[in-house]
């Protein structure tokens, strides 16, 4: 199965060189020239199995871009950096990056790093994800495939939206606070970004309503959090 790699760099030469080599190695590369474009691409639910993210860019730099992407996605990230300071490297990894490679780098080493991370992510998913579907009324979710259906139609969700909906559907009627959802979906390091959950819930409701206007879905428990309505 070919994997989709998003390359984020403001230097066109690097975008062209890396993209061409990855294509020869059997990947599907997608290139963008700024952190803002990368965030937009991922937030819109476009498929990316891994991101190659330049550290130094005009506008949003790699650190800021990584931080924003980690608010709604756990896609693996490898930093491309000319910096050699150890503190900088550690900071990048603490922000949620999976690895870094220092410029100038060999393409063979870059591909090797990509494959190691993709194999590791695949093993983690196979251990953690259940084979059985999560079902709630007309809603069905497959943790193995990261896919969801409402009735006969597929719900196109981001990874964060899928995780939130899976948590709620697995325990209908149970109320989850925003803090609980942030911790369960993004991790404790993102506590303080609870209001981002509201945006994901809004998007989930909108997508479900477009498919099934009469579907009784996510209910807001004011002052507490959210639950899936369990009649």
mmCIF file of C-alpha atoms in Angstrom:
data_model
loop_
_atom_site.group_PDB
_atom_site.id
_atom_site.type_symbol
_atom_site.label_atom_id
_atom_site.label_comp_id
_atom_site.label_asym_id
_atom_site.label_seq_id
_atom_site.Cartn_x
_atom_site.Cartn_y
_atom_site.Cartn_z
ATOM 1 C CA UNK A 1 0.000 0.000 0.000
ATOM 2 C CA UNK A 2 1.428 3.362 -1.029
ATOM 3 C CA UNK A 3 1.710 5.914 1.772
ATOM 4 C CA UNK A 4 0.911 9.619 1.481
ATOM 5 C CA UNK A 5 3.700 11.954 2.595
ATOM 6 C CA UNK A 6 3.107 15.694 3.071
ATOM 7 C CA UNK A 7 6.281 17.745 2.515
ATOM 8 C CA UNK A 8 6.297 21.230 4.053
ATOM 9 C CA UNK A 9 9.165 23.550 3.062
ATOM 10 C CA UNK A 10 9.490 27.084 1.735
ATOM 11 C CA UNK A 11 12.361 26.100 -0.612
ATOM 12 C CA UNK A 12 10.996 24.880 -3.939
ATOM 13 C CA UNK A 13 14.204 23.020 -4.739
ATOM 14 C CA UNK A 14 13.848 20.872 -1.613
ATOM 15 C CA UNK A 15 10.174 20.236 -2.340
ATOM 16 C CA UNK A 16 10.986 19.106 -5.884
ATOM 17 C CA UNK A 17 13.988 16.965 -4.919
ATOM 18 C CA UNK A 18 12.366 15.189 -1.984
ATOM 19 C CA UNK A 19 9.068 14.741 -3.818
ATOM 20 C CA UNK A 20 10.756 13.176 -6.849
ATOM 21 C CA UNK A 21 12.804 10.758 -4.736
ATOM 22 C CA UNK A 22 9.840 9.702 -2.586
ATOM 23 C CA UNK A 23 7.802 9.016 -5.705
ATOM 24 C CA UNK A 24 10.583 6.777 -7.009
ATOM 25 C CA UNK A 25 10.527 4.938 -3.675
ATOM 26 C CA UNK A 26 6.829 4.185 -3.978
ATOM 27 C CA UNK A 27 5.296 6.993 -1.900
ATOM 28 C CA UNK A 28 2.617 9.522 -2.860
ATOM 29 C CA UNK A 29 4.151 12.937 -2.064
ATOM 30 C CA UNK A 30 2.134 16.135 -1.611
ATOM 31 C CA UNK A 31 3.981 19.450 -1.280
ATOM 32 C CA UNK A 32 3.050 22.752 0.364
ATOM 33 C CA UNK A 33 5.238 25.808 0.840
ATOM 34 C CA UNK A 34 4.187 27.085 4.281
ATOM 35 C CA UNK A 35 3.050 26.049 7.724
ATOM 36 C CA UNK A 36 -0.293 27.746 7.184
ATOM 37 C CA UNK A 37 -0.960 25.639 4.081
ATOM 38 C CA UNK A 38 0.049 22.467 5.920
ATOM 39 C CA UNK A 39 -2.371 23.175 8.775
ATOM 40 C CA UNK A 40 -5.185 23.878 6.311
ATOM 41 C CA UNK A 41 -4.438 20.686 4.359
ATOM 42 C CA UNK A 42 -4.487 18.426 7.443
ATOM 43 C CA UNK A 43 -7.412 20.179 9.159
ATOM 44 C CA UNK A 44 -9.583 19.645 6.075
ATOM 45 C CA UNK A 45 -9.204 15.894 6.526
ATOM 46 C CA UNK A 46 -6.857 15.272 3.609
ATOM 47 C CA UNK A 47 -4.987 12.009 3.929
ATOM 48 C CA UNK A 48 -1.369 12.098 5.109
ATOM 49 C CA UNK A 49 0.438 9.148 6.674
ATOM 50 C CA UNK A 50 3.450 11.273 7.653
ATOM 51 C CA UNK A 51 4.593 14.906 7.473
ATOM 52 C CA UNK A 52 8.091 16.125 6.621
ATOM 53 C CA UNK A 53 8.185 19.570 8.231
ATOM 54 C CA UNK A 54 10.851 22.217 7.689
ATOM 55 C CA UNK A 55 12.008 23.877 10.924
ATOM 56 C CA UNK A 56 12.729 27.400 9.634
ATOM 57 C CA UNK A 57 10.032 28.961 7.452
ATOM 58 C CA UNK A 58 8.642 32.478 7.061
ATOM 59 C CA UNK A 59 5.277 33.006 8.706
ATOM 60 C CA UNK A 60 4.578 30.029 10.959
ATOM 61 C CA UNK A 61 7.804 28.157 11.631
ATOM 62 C CA UNK A 62 8.063 24.414 12.125
ATOM 63 C CA UNK A 63 7.543 24.546 15.887
ATOM 64 C CA UNK A 64 4.373 26.647 15.600
ATOM 65 C CA UNK A 65 3.070 24.514 12.755
ATOM 66 C CA UNK A 66 3.697 21.303 14.678
ATOM 67 C CA UNK A 67 1.974 22.700 17.755
ATOM 68 C CA UNK A 68 -1.132 23.650 15.756
ATOM 69 C CA UNK A 69 -1.332 20.323 13.923
ATOM 70 C CA UNK A 70 -1.026 18.438 17.205
ATOM 71 C CA UNK A 71 -4.186 20.170 18.413
ATOM 72 C CA UNK A 72 -6.270 18.045 16.058
ATOM 73 C CA UNK A 73 -4.087 15.324 14.521
ATOM 74 C CA UNK A 74 -1.586 12.673 15.628
ATOM 75 C CA UNK A 75 -0.089 12.147 12.156
ATOM 76 C CA UNK A 76 3.665 11.334 12.492
ATOM 77 C CA UNK A 77 5.968 14.333 11.948
ATOM 78 C CA UNK A 78 9.670 14.400 11.023
ATOM 79 C CA UNK A 79 11.431 17.754 11.319
ATOM 80 C CA UNK A 80 13.840 18.825 8.565
ATOM 81 C CA UNK A 81 16.273 21.200 10.235
ATOM 82 C CA UNK A 82 19.575 22.982 9.702
ATOM 83 C CA UNK A 83 19.794 23.607 13.457
ATOM 84 C CA UNK A 84 22.174 21.405 15.420
ATOM 85 C CA UNK A 85 21.469 22.689 18.919
ATOM 86 C CA UNK A 86 20.370 19.774 21.116
ATOM 87 C CA UNK A 87 17.857 21.908 23.019
ATOM 88 C CA UNK A 88 16.115 22.789 19.785
ATOM 89 C CA UNK A 89 15.897 19.127 18.840
ATOM 90 C CA UNK A 90 14.463 18.123 22.194
ATOM 91 C CA UNK A 91 11.961 20.977 22.085
ATOM 92 C CA UNK A 92 10.740 19.789 18.713
ATOM 93 C CA UNK A 93 10.234 16.233 19.943
ATOM 94 C CA UNK A 94 8.459 17.406 23.091
ATOM 95 C CA UNK A 95 6.002 19.300 20.899
ATOM 96 C CA UNK A 96 4.925 15.997 19.403
ATOM 97 C CA UNK A 97 7.351 15.444 16.534
ATOM 98 C CA UNK A 98 8.392 11.823 16.031
ATOM 99 C CA UNK A 99 11.915 12.386 14.697
ATOM 100 C CA UNK A 100 14.240 14.930 13.112
ATOM 101 C CA UNK A 101 16.881 14.838 10.409
ATOM 102 C CA UNK A 102 19.568 17.490 9.990
ATOM 103 C CA UNK A 103 20.232 19.230 6.695
ATOM 104 C CA UNK A 104 22.015 18.384 4.503
ATOM 105 C CA UNK A 105 20.719 14.818 4.633
ATOM 106 C CA UNK A 106 20.922 11.853 2.308
ATOM 107 C CA UNK A 107 17.718 10.802 0.644
ATOM 108 C CA UNK A 108 18.378 7.177 1.558
ATOM 109 C CA UNK A 109 18.573 8.097 5.245
ATOM 110 C CA UNK A 110 15.374 10.154 5.002
ATOM 111 C CA UNK A 111 13.465 7.275 3.420
ATOM 112 C CA UNK A 112 14.829 4.888 6.039
ATOM 113 C CA UNK A 113 13.581 7.185 8.838
ATOM 114 C CA UNK A 114 10.159 7.452 7.177
ATOM 115 C CA UNK A 115 9.813 3.686 6.880
ATOM 116 C CA UNK A 116 10.868 3.063 10.485
ATOM 117 C CA UNK A 117 8.213 5.459 11.799
ATOM 118 C CA UNK A 118 5.481 4.113 9.519
ATOM 119 C CA UNK A 119 6.257 0.556 10.624
ATOM 120 C CA UNK A 120 6.184 1.624 14.273
ATOM 121 C CA UNK A 121 2.855 3.405 13.857
ATOM 122 C CA UNK A 122 1.443 0.359 12.085
ATOM 123 C CA UNK A 123 2.491 -1.957 14.930
ATOM 124 C CA UNK A 124 0.995 0.359 17.546
ATOM 125 C CA UNK A 125 -2.289 0.510 15.682
ATOM 126 C CA UNK A 126 -2.453 -3.261 15.332
ATOM 127 C CA UNK A 127 -1.990 -3.669 19.088
ATOM 128 C CA UNK A 128 -4.306 -0.916 20.235
ATOM 129 C CA UNK A 129 -7.191 -0.963 17.817
ATOM 130 C CA UNK A 130 -10.041 -3.415 18.171
ATOM 131 C CA UNK A 131 -11.304 -5.483 15.260
ATOM 132 C CA UNK A 132 -14.942 -5.072 16.246
ATOM 133 C CA UNK A 133 -17.094 -2.165 15.171
ATOM 134 C CA UNK A 134 -18.379 0.420 17.633
ATOM 135 C CA UNK A 135 -22.103 0.796 17.001
ATOM 136 C CA UNK A 136 -24.684 3.315 18.177
ATOM 137 C CA UNK A 137 -28.079 3.367 16.475
ATOM 138 C CA UNK A 138 -27.357 3.978 12.765
ATOM 139 C CA UNK A 139 -23.755 4.905 13.539
ATOM 140 C CA UNK A 140 -20.899 2.441 12.984
ATOM 141 C CA UNK A 141 -17.178 3.044 13.514
ATOM 142 C CA UNK A 142 -14.209 0.855 12.604
ATOM 143 C CA UNK A 143 -11.150 1.579 14.820
ATOM 144 C CA UNK A 144 -8.971 -0.572 12.542
ATOM 145 C CA UNK A 145 -9.831 1.409 9.427
ATOM 146 C CA UNK A 146 -10.414 4.793 11.088
ATOM 147 C CA UNK A 147 -13.698 4.950 9.184
ATOM 148 C CA UNK A 148 -17.243 5.771 10.241
ATOM 149 C CA UNK A 149 -20.653 5.309 8.653
ATOM 150 C CA UNK A 150 -24.040 6.831 9.365
ATOM 151 C CA UNK A 151 -26.642 4.576 7.839
ATOM 152 C CA UNK A 152 -25.312 3.555 4.431
ATOM 153 C CA UNK A 153 -23.111 6.607 3.928
ATOM 154 C CA UNK A 154 -19.516 7.070 5.050
ATOM 155 C CA UNK A 155 -18.733 9.953 7.391
ATOM 156 C CA UNK A 156 -15.552 11.687 6.269
ATOM 157 C CA UNK A 157 -13.833 12.574 9.548
ATOM 158 C CA UNK A 158 -10.476 13.861 10.679
ATOM 159 C CA UNK A 159 -8.529 11.638 13.071
ATOM 160 C CA UNK A 160 -9.473 13.835 16.022
ATOM 161 C CA UNK A 161 -13.153 13.851 15.072
ATOM 162 C CA UNK A 162 -13.071 10.063 14.727
ATOM 163 C CA UNK A 163 -11.496 9.632 18.163
ATOM 164 C CA UNK A 164 -14.028 11.914 19.848
ATOM 165 C CA UNK A 165 -16.953 10.184 18.181
ATOM 166 C CA UNK A 166 -15.545 6.746 19.069
ATOM 167 C CA UNK A 167 -15.294 7.679 22.740
ATOM 168 C CA UNK A 168 -18.852 8.996 22.856
ATOM 169 C CA UNK A 169 -20.305 6.093 20.836
ATOM 170 C CA UNK A 170 -18.601 3.476 22.992
ATOM 171 C CA UNK A 171 -20.374 4.834 26.083
ATOM 172 C CA UNK A 172 -23.713 6.351 25.012
ATOM 173 C CA UNK A 173 -25.356 8.373 27.756
ATOM 174 C CA UNK A 174 -22.088 8.983 29.569
ATOM 175 C CA UNK A 175 -21.124 12.646 29.830
ATOM 176 C CA UNK A 176 -17.523 13.589 29.047
ATOM 177 C CA UNK A 177 -16.123 16.962 30.016
ATOM 178 C CA UNK A 178 -14.018 18.945 27.556
ATOM 179 C CA UNK A 179 -10.941 18.295 29.718
ATOM 180 C CA UNK A 180 -11.571 14.545 29.629
ATOM 181 C CA UNK A 181 -11.913 14.572 25.856
ATOM 182 C CA UNK A 182 -8.768 16.655 25.382
ATOM 183 C CA UNK A 183 -6.775 14.302 27.620
ATOM 184 C CA UNK A 184 -8.145 11.131 25.992
ATOM 185 C CA UNK A 185 -7.792 12.351 22.413
ATOM 186 C CA UNK A 186 -4.748 14.641 22.430
ATOM 187 C CA UNK A 187 -2.968 13.949 25.715
ATOM 188 C CA UNK A 188 -2.395 15.787 28.977
ATOM 189 C CA UNK A 189 0.058 18.223 27.382
ATOM 190 C CA UNK A 190 -2.871 19.815 25.548
ATOM 191 C CA UNK A 191 -4.941 20.557 28.626
ATOM 192 C CA UNK A 192 -5.788 24.236 28.349
ATOM 193 C CA UNK A 193 -7.056 23.835 24.791
ATOM 194 C CA UNK A 194 -10.460 22.547 25.899
ATOM 195 C CA UNK A 195 -12.365 24.991 23.697
ATOM 196 C CA UNK A 196 -10.906 23.298 20.608
ATOM 197 C CA UNK A 197 -13.224 20.383 21.447
ATOM 198 C CA UNK A 198 -16.205 22.656 20.752
ATOM 199 C CA UNK A 199 -14.982 23.161 17.191
ATOM 200 C CA UNK A 200 -14.595 19.431 16.617
ATOM 201 C CA UNK A 201 -18.069 18.771 18.057
ATOM 202 C CA UNK A 202 -19.542 21.464 15.797
ATOM 203 C CA UNK A 203 -17.917 19.837 12.753
ATOM 204 C CA UNK A 204 -19.135 16.373 13.775
ATOM 205 C CA UNK A 205 -22.709 17.582 14.185
ATOM 206 C CA UNK A 206 -22.597 19.366 10.832
ATOM 207 C CA UNK A 207 -21.278 16.308 9.004
ATOM 208 C CA UNK A 208 -23.833 13.972 10.602
ATOM 209 C CA UNK A 209 -26.710 16.368 9.908
ATOM 210 C CA UNK A 210 -25.745 16.589 6.238
ATOM 211 C CA UNK A 211 -26.177 12.810 5.939
ATOM 212 C CA UNK A 212 -29.063 12.226 8.366
ATOM 213 C CA UNK A 213 -30.913 15.412 9.400
ATOM 214 C CA UNK A 214 -33.135 13.515 11.867
ATOM 215 C CA UNK A 215 -30.329 11.602 13.571
ATOM 216 C CA UNK A 216 -30.286 12.359 17.317
ATOM 217 C CA UNK A 217 -26.583 12.717 17.980
ATOM 218 C CA UNK A 218 -24.249 14.632 20.250
ATOM 219 C CA UNK A 219 -25.938 16.493 23.075
ATOM 220 C CA UNK A 220 -24.401 19.374 25.014
ATOM 221 C CA UNK A 221 -24.713 19.139 28.804
ATOM 222 C CA UNK A 222 -24.248 22.788 29.666
ATOM 223 C CA UNK A 223 -21.510 23.457 32.178
ATOM 224 C CA UNK A 224 -20.282 19.871 31.970
ATOM 225 C CA UNK A 225 -19.542 18.544 28.482
ATOM 226 C CA UNK A 226 -20.920 16.243 25.801
ATOM 227 C CA UNK A 227 -22.689 12.910 25.433
ATOM 228 C CA UNK A 228 -24.312 10.820 22.733
ATOM 229 C CA UNK A 229 -28.056 10.888 23.309
ATOM 230 C CA UNK A 230 -29.165 7.495 24.614
ATOM 231 C CA UNK A 231 -32.956 7.276 24.342
#
